[in-house]
């Protein structure tokens, strides 16, 4: 981003990830089809059993991890992360399908925002400065403002050790929108349940002339819902 004057760029990031319970009880059901044909015509019995689903799904913050971020005065190239956990409880090891959604209420940063969903089977300690982003100011007559983040190159090269990307990278459209960032399946388990840890990474990309985004913001909320 080029600027001859000092700039202020504010990103009010994804959301406060509050502890929420998404509870749903589904009946475990079976159906039996009896075939009364004679042995010569293929006598047999067919039992059709529909799958069960997790009886309870809990969304929560992750201990020792950044549950939200509210960054100010950032430059293109900045990257931040917020964490949430999802626990599926089931005494039949039934799966639960979820969608991780982003309800963007304000986006004045155009299409210069990429969002990634990373997943780990164990919790990862994160901080507000997780990706070690350093501000860079270069040039004389034409001054360029940007950030370089040594802890994040892309979804496969970063310091979220043990985490891998779920789904594909989402590029925001540049206006208010509700988008499914990723869909995933967790196999439930008996108490205390099976927990998966998700890390929502937002990158403010350094693409080209972005002077019009000075002082602008990104606001929204991440949520988890049960999927069909």
PDB file of C-alpha atoms in Angstrom:
ATOM      1  CA  UNK A   1       0.000   0.000   0.000  1.00  0.00           C
ATOM      2  CA  UNK A   2       1.430   3.376  -0.954  1.00  0.00           C
ATOM      3  CA  UNK A   3       0.963   6.583   1.000  1.00  0.00           C
ATOM      4  CA  UNK A   4       2.780   9.872   1.303  1.00  0.00           C
ATOM      5  CA  UNK A   5       1.233  10.601   4.680  1.00  0.00           C
ATOM      6  CA  UNK A   6       0.886   8.666   7.888  1.00  0.00           C
ATOM      7  CA  UNK A   7      -2.065   6.282   7.820  1.00  0.00           C
ATOM      8  CA  UNK A   8      -4.339   4.564  10.288  1.00  0.00           C
ATOM      9  CA  UNK A   9      -5.945   1.317   9.267  1.00  0.00           C
ATOM     10  CA  UNK A  10      -8.255  -0.481  11.653  1.00  0.00           C
ATOM     11  CA  UNK A  11      -9.352  -4.063  11.443  1.00  0.00           C
ATOM     12  CA  UNK A  12     -11.972  -4.954  13.991  1.00  0.00           C
ATOM     13  CA  UNK A  13     -11.592  -8.632  13.541  1.00  0.00           C
ATOM     14  CA  UNK A  14     -13.786 -11.648  13.389  1.00  0.00           C
ATOM     15  CA  UNK A  15     -15.580 -11.988  16.656  1.00  0.00           C
ATOM     16  CA  UNK A  16     -15.744 -12.709  20.320  1.00  0.00           C
ATOM     17  CA  UNK A  17     -16.117 -16.457  20.442  1.00  0.00           C
ATOM     18  CA  UNK A  18     -18.406 -16.901  23.397  1.00  0.00           C
ATOM     19  CA  UNK A  19     -19.164 -20.239  24.961  1.00  0.00           C
ATOM     20  CA  UNK A  20     -22.276 -21.510  23.263  1.00  0.00           C
ATOM     21  CA  UNK A  21     -24.143 -24.765  23.334  1.00  0.00           C
ATOM     22  CA  UNK A  22     -25.667 -26.088  20.181  1.00  0.00           C
ATOM     23  CA  UNK A  23     -27.769 -28.928  21.493  1.00  0.00           C
ATOM     24  CA  UNK A  24     -29.791 -31.309  19.436  1.00  0.00           C
ATOM     25  CA  UNK A  25     -31.293 -34.642  20.287  1.00  0.00           C
ATOM     26  CA  UNK A  26     -31.920 -37.084  17.494  1.00  0.00           C
ATOM     27  CA  UNK A  27     -33.638 -40.402  17.868  1.00  0.00           C
ATOM     28  CA  UNK A  28     -31.621 -43.493  17.126  1.00  0.00           C
ATOM     29  CA  UNK A  29     -33.889 -45.511  14.885  1.00  0.00           C
ATOM     30  CA  UNK A  30     -33.876 -48.836  13.054  1.00  0.00           C
ATOM     31  CA  UNK A  31     -35.987 -50.395  10.357  1.00  0.00           C
ATOM     32  CA  UNK A  32     -36.304 -54.072   9.515  1.00  0.00           C
ATOM     33  CA  UNK A  33     -37.440 -55.373   6.142  1.00  0.00           C
ATOM     34  CA  UNK A  34     -38.616 -58.992   6.148  1.00  0.00           C
ATOM     35  CA  UNK A  35     -38.479 -60.945   2.856  1.00  0.00           C
ATOM     36  CA  UNK A  36     -40.974 -63.864   2.934  1.00  0.00           C
ATOM     37  CA  UNK A  37     -40.097 -65.363  -0.405  1.00  0.00           C
ATOM     38  CA  UNK A  38     -39.333 -69.077  -0.579  1.00  0.00           C
ATOM     39  CA  UNK A  39     -35.795 -70.401  -0.378  1.00  0.00           C
ATOM     40  CA  UNK A  40     -35.746 -71.048  -4.121  1.00  0.00           C
ATOM     41  CA  UNK A  41     -36.597 -67.454  -4.930  1.00  0.00           C
ATOM     42  CA  UNK A  42     -34.011 -65.972  -2.646  1.00  0.00           C
ATOM     43  CA  UNK A  43     -35.466 -66.125   0.803  1.00  0.00           C
ATOM     44  CA  UNK A  44     -33.746 -63.749   3.116  1.00  0.00           C
ATOM     45  CA  UNK A  45     -34.021 -61.084   5.727  1.00  0.00           C
ATOM     46  CA  UNK A  46     -32.728 -57.558   5.243  1.00  0.00           C
ATOM     47  CA  UNK A  47     -32.124 -55.253   8.144  1.00  0.00           C
ATOM     48  CA  UNK A  48     -31.687 -51.562   7.390  1.00  0.00           C
ATOM     49  CA  UNK A  49     -30.335 -49.460  10.240  1.00  0.00           C
ATOM     50  CA  UNK A  50     -30.103 -45.717   9.875  1.00  0.00           C
ATOM     51  CA  UNK A  51     -27.117 -43.994  11.423  1.00  0.00           C
ATOM     52  CA  UNK A  52     -27.327 -42.062  14.647  1.00  0.00           C
ATOM     53  CA  UNK A  53     -25.862 -38.632  15.286  1.00  0.00           C
ATOM     54  CA  UNK A  54     -24.164 -37.044  18.255  1.00  0.00           C
ATOM     55  CA  UNK A  55     -26.611 -36.174  20.997  1.00  0.00           C
ATOM     56  CA  UNK A  56     -24.900 -32.930  21.985  1.00  0.00           C
ATOM     57  CA  UNK A  57     -22.505 -30.504  20.354  1.00  0.00           C
ATOM     58  CA  UNK A  58     -20.702 -27.873  22.412  1.00  0.00           C
ATOM     59  CA  UNK A  59     -18.885 -24.838  21.020  1.00  0.00           C
ATOM     60  CA  UNK A  60     -16.416 -23.146  23.346  1.00  0.00           C
ATOM     61  CA  UNK A  61     -13.269 -21.088  23.630  1.00  0.00           C
ATOM     62  CA  UNK A  62      -9.898 -22.824  23.649  1.00  0.00           C
ATOM     63  CA  UNK A  63      -7.804 -22.549  26.821  1.00  0.00           C
ATOM     64  CA  UNK A  64      -4.595 -20.555  26.342  1.00  0.00           C
ATOM     65  CA  UNK A  65      -5.666 -19.399  22.904  1.00  0.00           C
ATOM     66  CA  UNK A  66      -6.817 -16.113  21.468  1.00  0.00           C
ATOM     67  CA  UNK A  67     -10.606 -16.254  21.506  1.00  0.00           C
ATOM     68  CA  UNK A  68     -11.025 -13.006  19.636  1.00  0.00           C
ATOM     69  CA  UNK A  69      -8.968 -10.285  18.045  1.00  0.00           C
ATOM     70  CA  UNK A  70      -9.434  -6.571  17.730  1.00  0.00           C
ATOM     71  CA  UNK A  71      -6.419  -5.203  15.907  1.00  0.00           C
ATOM     72  CA  UNK A  72      -5.905  -1.522  15.154  1.00  0.00           C
ATOM     73  CA  UNK A  73      -3.468   0.400  13.031  1.00  0.00           C
ATOM     74  CA  UNK A  74      -2.580  -2.562  10.831  1.00  0.00           C
ATOM     75  CA  UNK A  75      -1.110  -2.518   7.334  1.00  0.00           C
ATOM     76  CA  UNK A  76      -1.611  -4.835   4.376  1.00  0.00           C
ATOM     77  CA  UNK A  77       0.040  -8.185   5.042  1.00  0.00           C
ATOM     78  CA  UNK A  78      -1.255  -8.431   8.614  1.00  0.00           C
ATOM     79  CA  UNK A  79      -2.477 -11.862   9.839  1.00  0.00           C
ATOM     80  CA  UNK A  80      -4.401 -12.765  13.001  1.00  0.00           C
ATOM     81  CA  UNK A  81      -6.062 -15.825  14.508  1.00  0.00           C
ATOM     82  CA  UNK A  82      -8.968 -16.649  16.806  1.00  0.00           C
ATOM     83  CA  UNK A  83      -9.716 -20.105  18.200  1.00  0.00           C
ATOM     84  CA  UNK A  84     -12.763 -22.171  19.065  1.00  0.00           C
ATOM     85  CA  UNK A  85     -13.389 -25.769  20.048  1.00  0.00           C
ATOM     86  CA  UNK A  86     -16.246 -28.088  19.125  1.00  0.00           C
ATOM     87  CA  UNK A  87     -17.084 -31.119  21.256  1.00  0.00           C
ATOM     88  CA  UNK A  88     -19.379 -33.932  20.082  1.00  0.00           C
ATOM     89  CA  UNK A  89     -20.856 -36.237  22.714  1.00  0.00           C
ATOM     90  CA  UNK A  90     -22.274 -39.605  21.751  1.00  0.00           C
ATOM     91  CA  UNK A  91     -22.371 -43.070  23.318  1.00  0.00           C
ATOM     92  CA  UNK A  92     -22.513 -44.653  19.851  1.00  0.00           C
ATOM     93  CA  UNK A  93     -19.461 -42.931  18.283  1.00  0.00           C
ATOM     94  CA  UNK A  94     -21.898 -41.225  15.948  1.00  0.00           C
ATOM     95  CA  UNK A  95     -20.651 -38.411  13.711  1.00  0.00           C
ATOM     96  CA  UNK A  96     -21.683 -34.794  13.865  1.00  0.00           C
ATOM     97  CA  UNK A  97     -21.444 -32.571  10.806  1.00  0.00           C
ATOM     98  CA  UNK A  98     -20.836 -28.869  11.317  1.00  0.00           C
ATOM     99  CA  UNK A  99     -20.531 -25.699   9.293  1.00  0.00           C
ATOM    100  CA  UNK A 100     -18.251 -22.907  10.451  1.00  0.00           C
ATOM    101  CA  UNK A 101     -19.838 -19.680   9.253  1.00  0.00           C
ATOM    102  CA  UNK A 102     -18.733 -16.068   9.093  1.00  0.00           C
ATOM    103  CA  UNK A 103     -21.418 -13.412   9.245  1.00  0.00           C
ATOM    104  CA  UNK A 104     -19.673 -10.323   7.874  1.00  0.00           C
ATOM    105  CA  UNK A 105     -21.559  -7.195   8.898  1.00  0.00           C
ATOM    106  CA  UNK A 106     -19.033  -4.603   7.686  1.00  0.00           C
ATOM    107  CA  UNK A 107     -16.239  -5.022   5.170  1.00  0.00           C
ATOM    108  CA  UNK A 108     -14.604  -1.887   3.826  1.00  0.00           C
ATOM    109  CA  UNK A 109     -11.407  -3.733   2.968  1.00  0.00           C
ATOM    110  CA  UNK A 110     -12.787  -5.029  -0.303  1.00  0.00           C
ATOM    111  CA  UNK A 111     -11.543  -8.343  -1.604  1.00  0.00           C
ATOM    112  CA  UNK A 112      -8.248  -7.978   0.228  1.00  0.00           C
ATOM    113  CA  UNK A 113      -9.312 -10.321   3.031  1.00  0.00           C
ATOM    114  CA  UNK A 114      -8.635 -14.054   2.996  1.00  0.00           C
ATOM    115  CA  UNK A 115      -9.976 -16.392   5.680  1.00  0.00           C
ATOM    116  CA  UNK A 116      -8.609 -19.837   6.502  1.00  0.00           C
ATOM    117  CA  UNK A 117      -9.942 -22.531   8.857  1.00  0.00           C
ATOM    118  CA  UNK A 118      -7.226 -24.644  10.460  1.00  0.00           C
ATOM    119  CA  UNK A 119      -7.931 -27.744  12.571  1.00  0.00           C
ATOM    120  CA  UNK A 120      -6.012 -29.660  15.206  1.00  0.00           C
ATOM    121  CA  UNK A 121      -6.858 -32.697  17.356  1.00  0.00           C
ATOM    122  CA  UNK A 122      -5.018 -31.099  20.265  1.00  0.00           C
ATOM    123  CA  UNK A 123      -5.157 -27.507  21.533  1.00  0.00           C
ATOM    124  CA  UNK A 124      -2.539 -25.038  20.322  1.00  0.00           C
ATOM    125  CA  UNK A 125      -1.462 -22.107  22.450  1.00  0.00           C
ATOM    126  CA  UNK A 126      -1.980 -18.882  20.500  1.00  0.00           C
ATOM    127  CA  UNK A 127      -1.647 -15.186  21.270  1.00  0.00           C
ATOM    128  CA  UNK A 128      -2.737 -11.900  19.764  1.00  0.00           C
ATOM    129  CA  UNK A 129       0.717 -11.640  18.179  1.00  0.00           C
ATOM    130  CA  UNK A 130       0.809 -15.265  17.049  1.00  0.00           C
ATOM    131  CA  UNK A 131       2.293 -14.693  13.604  1.00  0.00           C
ATOM    132  CA  UNK A 132       4.993 -12.175  14.577  1.00  0.00           C
ATOM    133  CA  UNK A 133       3.920  -9.462  12.168  1.00  0.00           C
ATOM    134  CA  UNK A 134       6.353  -6.581  11.755  1.00  0.00           C
ATOM    135  CA  UNK A 135       5.489  -3.271  10.144  1.00  0.00           C
ATOM    136  CA  UNK A 136       7.531  -2.195   7.164  1.00  0.00           C
ATOM    137  CA  UNK A 137       7.824   1.384   5.903  1.00  0.00           C
ATOM    138  CA  UNK A 138       9.843   1.786   2.722  1.00  0.00           C
ATOM    139  CA  UNK A 139      10.430   4.473   0.147  1.00  0.00           C
ATOM    140  CA  UNK A 140      11.067   8.218   0.321  1.00  0.00           C
ATOM    141  CA  UNK A 141       8.929  10.309  -1.987  1.00  0.00           C
ATOM    142  CA  UNK A 142       6.475   7.432  -2.343  1.00  0.00           C
ATOM    143  CA  UNK A 143       6.160   5.656   0.994  1.00  0.00           C
ATOM    144  CA  UNK A 144       4.895   2.087   1.192  1.00  0.00           C
ATOM    145  CA  UNK A 145       3.324   0.670   4.339  1.00  0.00           C
ATOM    146  CA  UNK A 146       3.019  -3.081   4.820  1.00  0.00           C
ATOM    147  CA  UNK A 147       3.535  -5.916   7.287  1.00  0.00           C
ATOM    148  CA  UNK A 148       5.646  -9.046   7.098  1.00  0.00           C
ATOM    149  CA  UNK A 149       4.519 -11.981   9.247  1.00  0.00           C
ATOM    150  CA  UNK A 150       7.298 -14.502   9.859  1.00  0.00           C
ATOM    151  CA  UNK A 151       4.869 -16.947  11.481  1.00  0.00           C
ATOM    152  CA  UNK A 152       2.535 -17.173   8.496  1.00  0.00           C
ATOM    153  CA  UNK A 153       3.309 -17.772   4.841  1.00  0.00           C
ATOM    154  CA  UNK A 154       0.229 -19.758   3.888  1.00  0.00           C
ATOM    155  CA  UNK A 155      -1.990 -22.556   5.204  1.00  0.00           C
ATOM    156  CA  UNK A 156       0.792 -25.119   4.902  1.00  0.00           C
ATOM    157  CA  UNK A 157       3.696 -22.997   6.141  1.00  0.00           C
ATOM    158  CA  UNK A 158       2.947 -21.379   9.492  1.00  0.00           C
ATOM    159  CA  UNK A 159       3.558 -21.733  13.211  1.00  0.00           C
ATOM    160  CA  UNK A 160       0.224 -23.393  14.037  1.00  0.00           C
ATOM    161  CA  UNK A 161       2.141 -26.627  14.530  1.00  0.00           C
ATOM    162  CA  UNK A 162      -0.027 -29.705  14.099  1.00  0.00           C
ATOM    163  CA  UNK A 163      -2.928 -27.875  12.436  1.00  0.00           C
ATOM    164  CA  UNK A 164      -4.055 -28.462   8.864  1.00  0.00           C
ATOM    165  CA  UNK A 165      -6.479 -26.548   6.673  1.00  0.00           C
ATOM    166  CA  UNK A 166     -10.135 -27.574   6.504  1.00  0.00           C
ATOM    167  CA  UNK A 167     -11.762 -26.848   3.152  1.00  0.00           C
ATOM    168  CA  UNK A 168     -10.461 -24.095   0.914  1.00  0.00           C
ATOM    169  CA  UNK A 169      -9.409 -20.504   1.457  1.00  0.00           C
ATOM    170  CA  UNK A 170     -12.260 -17.980   1.418  1.00  0.00           C
ATOM    171  CA  UNK A 171     -11.773 -14.570  -0.174  1.00  0.00           C
ATOM    172  CA  UNK A 172     -14.373 -12.091   1.043  1.00  0.00           C
ATOM    173  CA  UNK A 173     -16.415 -10.244  -1.562  1.00  0.00           C
ATOM    174  CA  UNK A 174     -16.049  -6.787  -0.121  1.00  0.00           C
ATOM    175  CA  UNK A 175     -19.469  -6.226   1.407  1.00  0.00           C
ATOM    176  CA  UNK A 176     -21.808  -7.616   4.057  1.00  0.00           C
ATOM    177  CA  UNK A 177     -22.240 -11.345   3.562  1.00  0.00           C
ATOM    178  CA  UNK A 178     -22.739 -14.646   5.343  1.00  0.00           C
ATOM    179  CA  UNK A 179     -20.384 -17.325   4.138  1.00  0.00           C
ATOM    180  CA  UNK A 180     -19.647 -20.926   5.132  1.00  0.00           C
ATOM    181  CA  UNK A 181     -15.911 -20.949   5.752  1.00  0.00           C
ATOM    182  CA  UNK A 182     -15.642 -24.726   6.131  1.00  0.00           C
ATOM    183  CA  UNK A 183     -17.625 -27.895   6.736  1.00  0.00           C
ATOM    184  CA  UNK A 184     -16.315 -30.750   8.840  1.00  0.00           C
ATOM    185  CA  UNK A 185     -17.325 -33.996  10.553  1.00  0.00           C
ATOM    186  CA  UNK A 186     -16.427 -34.986  14.113  1.00  0.00           C
ATOM    187  CA  UNK A 187     -16.939 -38.520  15.369  1.00  0.00           C
ATOM    188  CA  UNK A 188     -18.656 -38.334  18.728  1.00  0.00           C
ATOM    189  CA  UNK A 189     -17.493 -40.104  21.857  1.00  0.00           C
ATOM    190  CA  UNK A 190     -18.804 -40.747  25.366  1.00  0.00           C
ATOM    191  CA  UNK A 191     -18.081 -38.281  28.170  1.00  0.00           C
ATOM    192  CA  UNK A 192     -16.200 -36.060  27.984  1.00  0.00           C
ATOM    193  CA  UNK A 193     -16.773 -36.318  24.237  1.00  0.00           C
ATOM    194  CA  UNK A 194     -14.523 -35.849  21.233  1.00  0.00           C
ATOM    195  CA  UNK A 195     -13.152 -32.322  20.812  1.00  0.00           C
ATOM    196  CA  UNK A 196     -11.737 -30.719  17.681  1.00  0.00           C
ATOM    197  CA  UNK A 197      -9.917 -27.394  17.773  1.00  0.00           C
ATOM    198  CA  UNK A 198     -10.402 -24.833  15.021  1.00  0.00           C
ATOM    199  CA  UNK A 199      -8.297 -21.748  14.325  1.00  0.00           C
ATOM    200  CA  UNK A 200      -9.818 -19.028  12.171  1.00  0.00           C
ATOM    201  CA  UNK A 201      -7.051 -17.104  10.438  1.00  0.00           C
ATOM    202  CA  UNK A 202      -7.716 -13.764   8.765  1.00  0.00           C
ATOM    203  CA  UNK A 203      -5.150 -12.318   6.358  1.00  0.00           C
ATOM    204  CA  UNK A 204      -5.326  -8.733   5.139  1.00  0.00           C
ATOM    205  CA  UNK A 205      -3.520  -9.214   1.867  1.00  0.00           C
ATOM    206  CA  UNK A 206      -0.961  -6.810   0.469  1.00  0.00           C
ATOM    207  CA  UNK A 207      -2.092  -6.758  -3.140  1.00  0.00           C
ATOM    208  CA  UNK A 208      -1.829  -3.362  -4.783  1.00  0.00           C
ATOM    209  CA  UNK A 209      -2.729   0.297  -4.307  1.00  0.00           C
ATOM    210  CA  UNK A 210      -4.982   0.258  -1.236  1.00  0.00           C
ATOM    211  CA  UNK A 211      -5.118   3.907  -0.198  1.00  0.00           C
ATOM    212  CA  UNK A 212      -8.916   3.914  -0.232  1.00  0.00           C
ATOM    213  CA  UNK A 213      -8.895   1.424   2.669  1.00  0.00           C
ATOM    214  CA  UNK A 214      -7.173   3.815   5.078  1.00  0.00           C
ATOM    215  CA  UNK A 215      -9.040   3.844   8.390  1.00  0.00           C
ATOM    216  CA  UNK A 216     -11.569   1.270   7.196  1.00  0.00           C
ATOM    217  CA  UNK A 217     -12.682  -1.846   9.044  1.00  0.00           C
ATOM    218  CA  UNK A 218     -13.806  -5.462   8.916  1.00  0.00           C
ATOM    219  CA  UNK A 219     -16.444  -6.570  11.398  1.00  0.00           C
ATOM    220  CA  UNK A 220     -18.334  -9.827  11.817  1.00  0.00           C
ATOM    221  CA  UNK A 221     -18.940 -12.925  13.863  1.00  0.00           C
ATOM    222  CA  UNK A 222     -17.919 -16.550  13.505  1.00  0.00           C
ATOM    223  CA  UNK A 223     -20.464 -19.191  14.470  1.00  0.00           C
ATOM    224  CA  UNK A 224     -20.898 -22.949  14.321  1.00  0.00           C
ATOM    225  CA  UNK A 225     -24.054 -24.699  13.202  1.00  0.00           C
ATOM    226  CA  UNK A 226     -25.104 -28.290  12.697  1.00  0.00           C
ATOM    227  CA  UNK A 227     -25.060 -29.332   9.053  1.00  0.00           C
ATOM    228  CA  UNK A 228     -27.273 -31.793   7.234  1.00  0.00           C
TER     229      UNK A 228
END
